[in-house]
CSV table of C-alpha atoms in Angstrom, one decimal:
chain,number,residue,atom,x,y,z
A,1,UNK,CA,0.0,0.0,0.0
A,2,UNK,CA,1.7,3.1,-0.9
A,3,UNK,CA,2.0,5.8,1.4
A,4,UNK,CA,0.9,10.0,0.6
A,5,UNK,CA,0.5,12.8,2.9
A,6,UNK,CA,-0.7,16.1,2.6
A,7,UNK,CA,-4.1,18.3,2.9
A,8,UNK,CA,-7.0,19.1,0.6
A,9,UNK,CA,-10.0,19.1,-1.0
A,10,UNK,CA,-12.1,15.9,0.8
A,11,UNK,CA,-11.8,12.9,-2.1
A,12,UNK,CA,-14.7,11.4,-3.7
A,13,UNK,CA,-14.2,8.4,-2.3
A,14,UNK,CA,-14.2,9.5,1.1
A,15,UNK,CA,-17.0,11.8,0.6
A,16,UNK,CA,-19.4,9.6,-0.3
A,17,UNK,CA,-18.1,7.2,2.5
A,18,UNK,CA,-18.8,9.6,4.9
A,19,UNK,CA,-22.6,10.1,3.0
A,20,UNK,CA,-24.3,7.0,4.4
A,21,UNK,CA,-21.7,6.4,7.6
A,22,UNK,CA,-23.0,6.5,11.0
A,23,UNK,CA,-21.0,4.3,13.9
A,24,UNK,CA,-24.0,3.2,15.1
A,25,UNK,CA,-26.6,0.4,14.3
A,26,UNK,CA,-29.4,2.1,11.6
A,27,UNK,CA,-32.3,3.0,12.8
A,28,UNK,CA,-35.5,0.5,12.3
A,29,UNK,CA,-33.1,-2.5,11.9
A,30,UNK,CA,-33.2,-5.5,15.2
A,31,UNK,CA,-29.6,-7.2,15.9
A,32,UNK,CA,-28.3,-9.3,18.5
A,33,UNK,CA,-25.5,-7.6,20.3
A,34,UNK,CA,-22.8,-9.7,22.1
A,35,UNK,CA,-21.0,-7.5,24.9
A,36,UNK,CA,-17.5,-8.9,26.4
A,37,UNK,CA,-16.0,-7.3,28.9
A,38,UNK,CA,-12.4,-8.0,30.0
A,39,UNK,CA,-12.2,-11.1,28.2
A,40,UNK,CA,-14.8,-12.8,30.7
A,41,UNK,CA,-17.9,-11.0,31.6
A,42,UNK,CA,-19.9,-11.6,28.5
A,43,UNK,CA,-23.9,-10.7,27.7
A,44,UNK,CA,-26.0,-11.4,24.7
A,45,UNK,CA,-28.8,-9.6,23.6
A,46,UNK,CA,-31.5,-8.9,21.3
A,47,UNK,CA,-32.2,-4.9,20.1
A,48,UNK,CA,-35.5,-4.7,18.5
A,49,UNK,CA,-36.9,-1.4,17.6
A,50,UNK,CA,-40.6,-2.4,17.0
A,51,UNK,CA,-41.1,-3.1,20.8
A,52,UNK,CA,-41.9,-0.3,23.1
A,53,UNK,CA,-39.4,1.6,24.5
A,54,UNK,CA,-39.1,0.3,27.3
A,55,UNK,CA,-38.8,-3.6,26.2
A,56,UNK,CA,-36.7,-3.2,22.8
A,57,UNK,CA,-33.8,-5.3,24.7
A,58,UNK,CA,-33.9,-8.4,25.6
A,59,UNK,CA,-31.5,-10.2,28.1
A,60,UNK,CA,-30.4,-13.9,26.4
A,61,UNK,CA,-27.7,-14.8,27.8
A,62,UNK,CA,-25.2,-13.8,30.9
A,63,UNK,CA,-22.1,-15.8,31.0
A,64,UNK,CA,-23.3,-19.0,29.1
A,65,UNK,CA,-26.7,-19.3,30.7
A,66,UNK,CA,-30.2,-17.8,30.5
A,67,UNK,CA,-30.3,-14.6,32.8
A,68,UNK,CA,-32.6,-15.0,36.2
A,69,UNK,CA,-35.9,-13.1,35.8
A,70,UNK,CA,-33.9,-10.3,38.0
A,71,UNK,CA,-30.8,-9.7,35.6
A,72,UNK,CA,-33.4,-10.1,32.6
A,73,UNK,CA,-34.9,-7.1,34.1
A,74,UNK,CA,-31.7,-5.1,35.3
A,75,UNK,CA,-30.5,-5.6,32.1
A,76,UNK,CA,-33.9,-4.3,30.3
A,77,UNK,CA,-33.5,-1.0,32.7
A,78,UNK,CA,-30.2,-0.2,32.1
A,79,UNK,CA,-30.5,-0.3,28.4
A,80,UNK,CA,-34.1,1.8,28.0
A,81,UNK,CA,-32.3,4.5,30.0
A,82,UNK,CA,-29.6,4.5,27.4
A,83,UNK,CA,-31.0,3.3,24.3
A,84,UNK,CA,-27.3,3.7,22.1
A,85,UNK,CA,-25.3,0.5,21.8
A,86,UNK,CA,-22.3,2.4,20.3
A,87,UNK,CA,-19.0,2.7,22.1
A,88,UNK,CA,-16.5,4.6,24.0
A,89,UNK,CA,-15.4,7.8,22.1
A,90,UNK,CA,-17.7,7.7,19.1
A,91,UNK,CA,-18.7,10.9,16.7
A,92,UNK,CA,-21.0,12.0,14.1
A,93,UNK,CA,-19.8,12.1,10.4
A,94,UNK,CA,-20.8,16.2,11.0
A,95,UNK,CA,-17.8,16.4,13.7
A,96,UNK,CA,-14.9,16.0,11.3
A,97,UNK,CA,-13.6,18.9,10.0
A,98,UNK,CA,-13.3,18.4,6.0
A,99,UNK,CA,-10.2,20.7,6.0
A,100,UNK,CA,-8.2,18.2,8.1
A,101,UNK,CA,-8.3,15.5,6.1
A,102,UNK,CA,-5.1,14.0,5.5
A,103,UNK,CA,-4.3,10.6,3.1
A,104,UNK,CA,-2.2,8.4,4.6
A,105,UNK,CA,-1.9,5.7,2.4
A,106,UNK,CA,-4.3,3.7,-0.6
A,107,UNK,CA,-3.9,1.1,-3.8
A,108,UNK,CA,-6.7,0.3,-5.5
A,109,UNK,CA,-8.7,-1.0,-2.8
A,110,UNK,CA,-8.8,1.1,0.2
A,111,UNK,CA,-7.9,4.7,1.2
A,112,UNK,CA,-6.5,5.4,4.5
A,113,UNK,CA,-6.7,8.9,5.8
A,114,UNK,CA,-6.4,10.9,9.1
A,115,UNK,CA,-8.6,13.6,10.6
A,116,UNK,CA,-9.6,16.0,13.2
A,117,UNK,CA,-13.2,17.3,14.4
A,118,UNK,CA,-14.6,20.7,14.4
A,119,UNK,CA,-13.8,23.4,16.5
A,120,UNK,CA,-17.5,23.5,17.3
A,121,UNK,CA,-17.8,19.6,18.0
A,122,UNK,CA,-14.8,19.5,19.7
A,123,UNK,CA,-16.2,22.7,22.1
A,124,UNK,CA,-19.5,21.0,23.3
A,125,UNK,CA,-17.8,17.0,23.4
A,126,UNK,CA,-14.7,18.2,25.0
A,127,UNK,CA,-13.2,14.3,24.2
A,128,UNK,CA,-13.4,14.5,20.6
A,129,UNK,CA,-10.5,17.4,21.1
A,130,UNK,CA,-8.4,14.8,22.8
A,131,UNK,CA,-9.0,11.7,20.1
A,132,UNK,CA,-7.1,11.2,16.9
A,133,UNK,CA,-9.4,9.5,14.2
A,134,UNK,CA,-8.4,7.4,11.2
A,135,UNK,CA,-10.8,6.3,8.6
A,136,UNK,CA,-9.6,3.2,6.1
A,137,UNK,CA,-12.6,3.5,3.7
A,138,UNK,CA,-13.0,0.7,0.7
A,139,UNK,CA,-12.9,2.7,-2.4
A,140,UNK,CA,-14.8,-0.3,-4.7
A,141,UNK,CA,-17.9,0.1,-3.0
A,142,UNK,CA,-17.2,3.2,-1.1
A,143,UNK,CA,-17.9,2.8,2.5
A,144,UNK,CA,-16.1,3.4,6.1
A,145,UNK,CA,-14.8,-0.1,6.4
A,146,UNK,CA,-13.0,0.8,9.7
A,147,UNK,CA,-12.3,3.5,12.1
A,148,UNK,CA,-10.0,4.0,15.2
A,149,UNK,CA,-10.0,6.5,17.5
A,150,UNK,CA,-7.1,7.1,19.8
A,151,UNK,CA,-6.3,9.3,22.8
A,152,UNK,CA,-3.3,11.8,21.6
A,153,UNK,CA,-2.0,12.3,25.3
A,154,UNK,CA,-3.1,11.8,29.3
A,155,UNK,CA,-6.8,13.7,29.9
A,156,UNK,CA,-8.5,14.2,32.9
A,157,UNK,CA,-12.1,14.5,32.2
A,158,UNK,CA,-13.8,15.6,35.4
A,159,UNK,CA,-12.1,16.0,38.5
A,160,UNK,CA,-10.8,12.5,40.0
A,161,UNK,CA,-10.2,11.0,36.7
A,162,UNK,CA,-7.2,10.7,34.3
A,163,UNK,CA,-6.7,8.6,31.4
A,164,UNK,CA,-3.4,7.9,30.2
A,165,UNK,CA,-4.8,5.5,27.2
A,166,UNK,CA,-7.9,5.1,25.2
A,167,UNK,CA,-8.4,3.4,21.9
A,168,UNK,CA,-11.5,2.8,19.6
A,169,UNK,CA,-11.8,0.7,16.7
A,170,UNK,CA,-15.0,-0.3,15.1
A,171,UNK,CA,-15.8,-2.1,11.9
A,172,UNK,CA,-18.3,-2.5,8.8
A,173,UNK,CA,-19.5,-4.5,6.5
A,174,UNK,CA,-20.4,-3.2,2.9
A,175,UNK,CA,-23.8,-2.0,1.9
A,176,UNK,CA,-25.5,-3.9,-0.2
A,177,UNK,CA,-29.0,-4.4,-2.3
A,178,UNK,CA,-31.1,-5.5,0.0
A,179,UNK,CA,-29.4,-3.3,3.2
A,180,UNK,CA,-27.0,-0.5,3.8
A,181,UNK,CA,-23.4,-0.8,6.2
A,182,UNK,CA,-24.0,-2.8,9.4
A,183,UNK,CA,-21.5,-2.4,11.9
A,184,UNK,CA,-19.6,-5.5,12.4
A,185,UNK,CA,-17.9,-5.7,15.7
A,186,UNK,CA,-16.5,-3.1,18.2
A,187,UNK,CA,-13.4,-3.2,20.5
A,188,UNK,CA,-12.1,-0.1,23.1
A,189,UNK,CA,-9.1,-0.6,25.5
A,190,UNK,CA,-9.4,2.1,28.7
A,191,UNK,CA,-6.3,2.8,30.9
A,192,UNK,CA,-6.2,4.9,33.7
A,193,UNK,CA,-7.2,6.3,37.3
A,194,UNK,CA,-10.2,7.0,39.2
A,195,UNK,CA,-9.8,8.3,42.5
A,196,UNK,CA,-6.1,7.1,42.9
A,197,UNK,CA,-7.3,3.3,42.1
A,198,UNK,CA,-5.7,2.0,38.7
A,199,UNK,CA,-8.3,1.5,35.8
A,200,UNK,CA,-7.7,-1.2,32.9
A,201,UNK,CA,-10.7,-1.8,30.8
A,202,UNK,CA,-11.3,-4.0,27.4
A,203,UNK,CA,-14.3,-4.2,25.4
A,204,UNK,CA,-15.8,-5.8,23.1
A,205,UNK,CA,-18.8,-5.7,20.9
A,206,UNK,CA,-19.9,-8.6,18.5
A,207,UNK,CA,-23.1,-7.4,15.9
A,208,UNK,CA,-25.4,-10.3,14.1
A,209,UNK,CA,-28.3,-11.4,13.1
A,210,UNK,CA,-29.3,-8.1,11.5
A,211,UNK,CA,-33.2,-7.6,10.7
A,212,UNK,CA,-35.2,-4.9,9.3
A,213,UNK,CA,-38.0,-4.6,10.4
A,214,UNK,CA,-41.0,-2.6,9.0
């Protein structure tokens, strides 16, 4: 893959990547959503957008077995409170600042380029200011096919916390006939302090069994 640099104009590729791009699930589609956490704690569930509100997930497994009728419905609170099952760190394709956009390398497949967010985005999500971002975008069928996001250098948040590392990658499949670009799978590594303890935190997110439903 040969490598470029330089900014301008957004390419054509990218542009229409960035057209139908959104890092999370699309809206009015059901999935099952597999959630690991530190390489042990594991859940599987089921999002599905024509139940109510309150009863779109669905608890189906914790661990290797069927949830208790208590977890089912822990698990069921938790998520109606905060419906988005997108990770650590993410963005809207609004927050990158076209001017920034960098190539880093591309053959005839894929494009890789760097970029920054917004002033604007980066003033009311103070984080994004703090996060690198790389796209690698397919240039065949142009879609994001990847992106990682990664702290630049130690951030304290809020008052009591500092994170020395944080790193977000999250992948797609290609749109197609019958559907558009499905996110794939999901994994964020977290290191750092809160309130003098030591923090180390791995994630990640398995998509499948995609639906759409009317």
């Amino acid at each position: 893959m040969a490598a470029a640099s330089g900014t301008a104009a957004v390419p054509d590729c990218l542009r229409e990547a960035l057209g139908k791009f959104s890092t999370e699930a699309p809206a009015g589609w059901a999935y099952t959503l597999t959630t690991v956490r530190n390489g042990k704690d594991r859940a599987t569930a089921r999002f599905d957008p024509a139940k109510p509100p309150a009863g779109r997930w669905t608890l189906l497994q914790l661990n290797g077995r069927a949830p208790n009728a208590k977890e089912a419905s822990q698990y069921a609170q938790v998520r109606a409170a905060n419906n988005s099952a997108a990770p650590q760190g993410t963005f809207q394709k609004g927050d990158i600042e076209p001017a920034s956009v960098e190539l880093l390398r591309e053959d005839a497949e894929r494009a890789e380029f760097r970029c920054a967010f917004r002033a604007e985005a980066a003033s009311s999500d103070k984080m994004l200011g703090h996060l690198a971002l790389r796209l690698m975008v397919n240039k065949r069928s142009p879609h994001v096919e990847k992106f990682t996001l990664e702290l630049t250098a130690p951030y304290s948040p809020v008052l009591g916390v500092k994170m020395r590392e944080l790193r977000v990658e999250m992948s797609f499949t290609a749109p197609s006939s019958t559907g558009p670009s499905l996110p794939v799978a999901s994994t964020s590594h977290f290191l750092g302090r809160i309130f003098l303890i030591g923090v180390e935190e791995d994630l990640a997110l398995t998509y499948s069994d995609f639906a759409k439903r009317e």
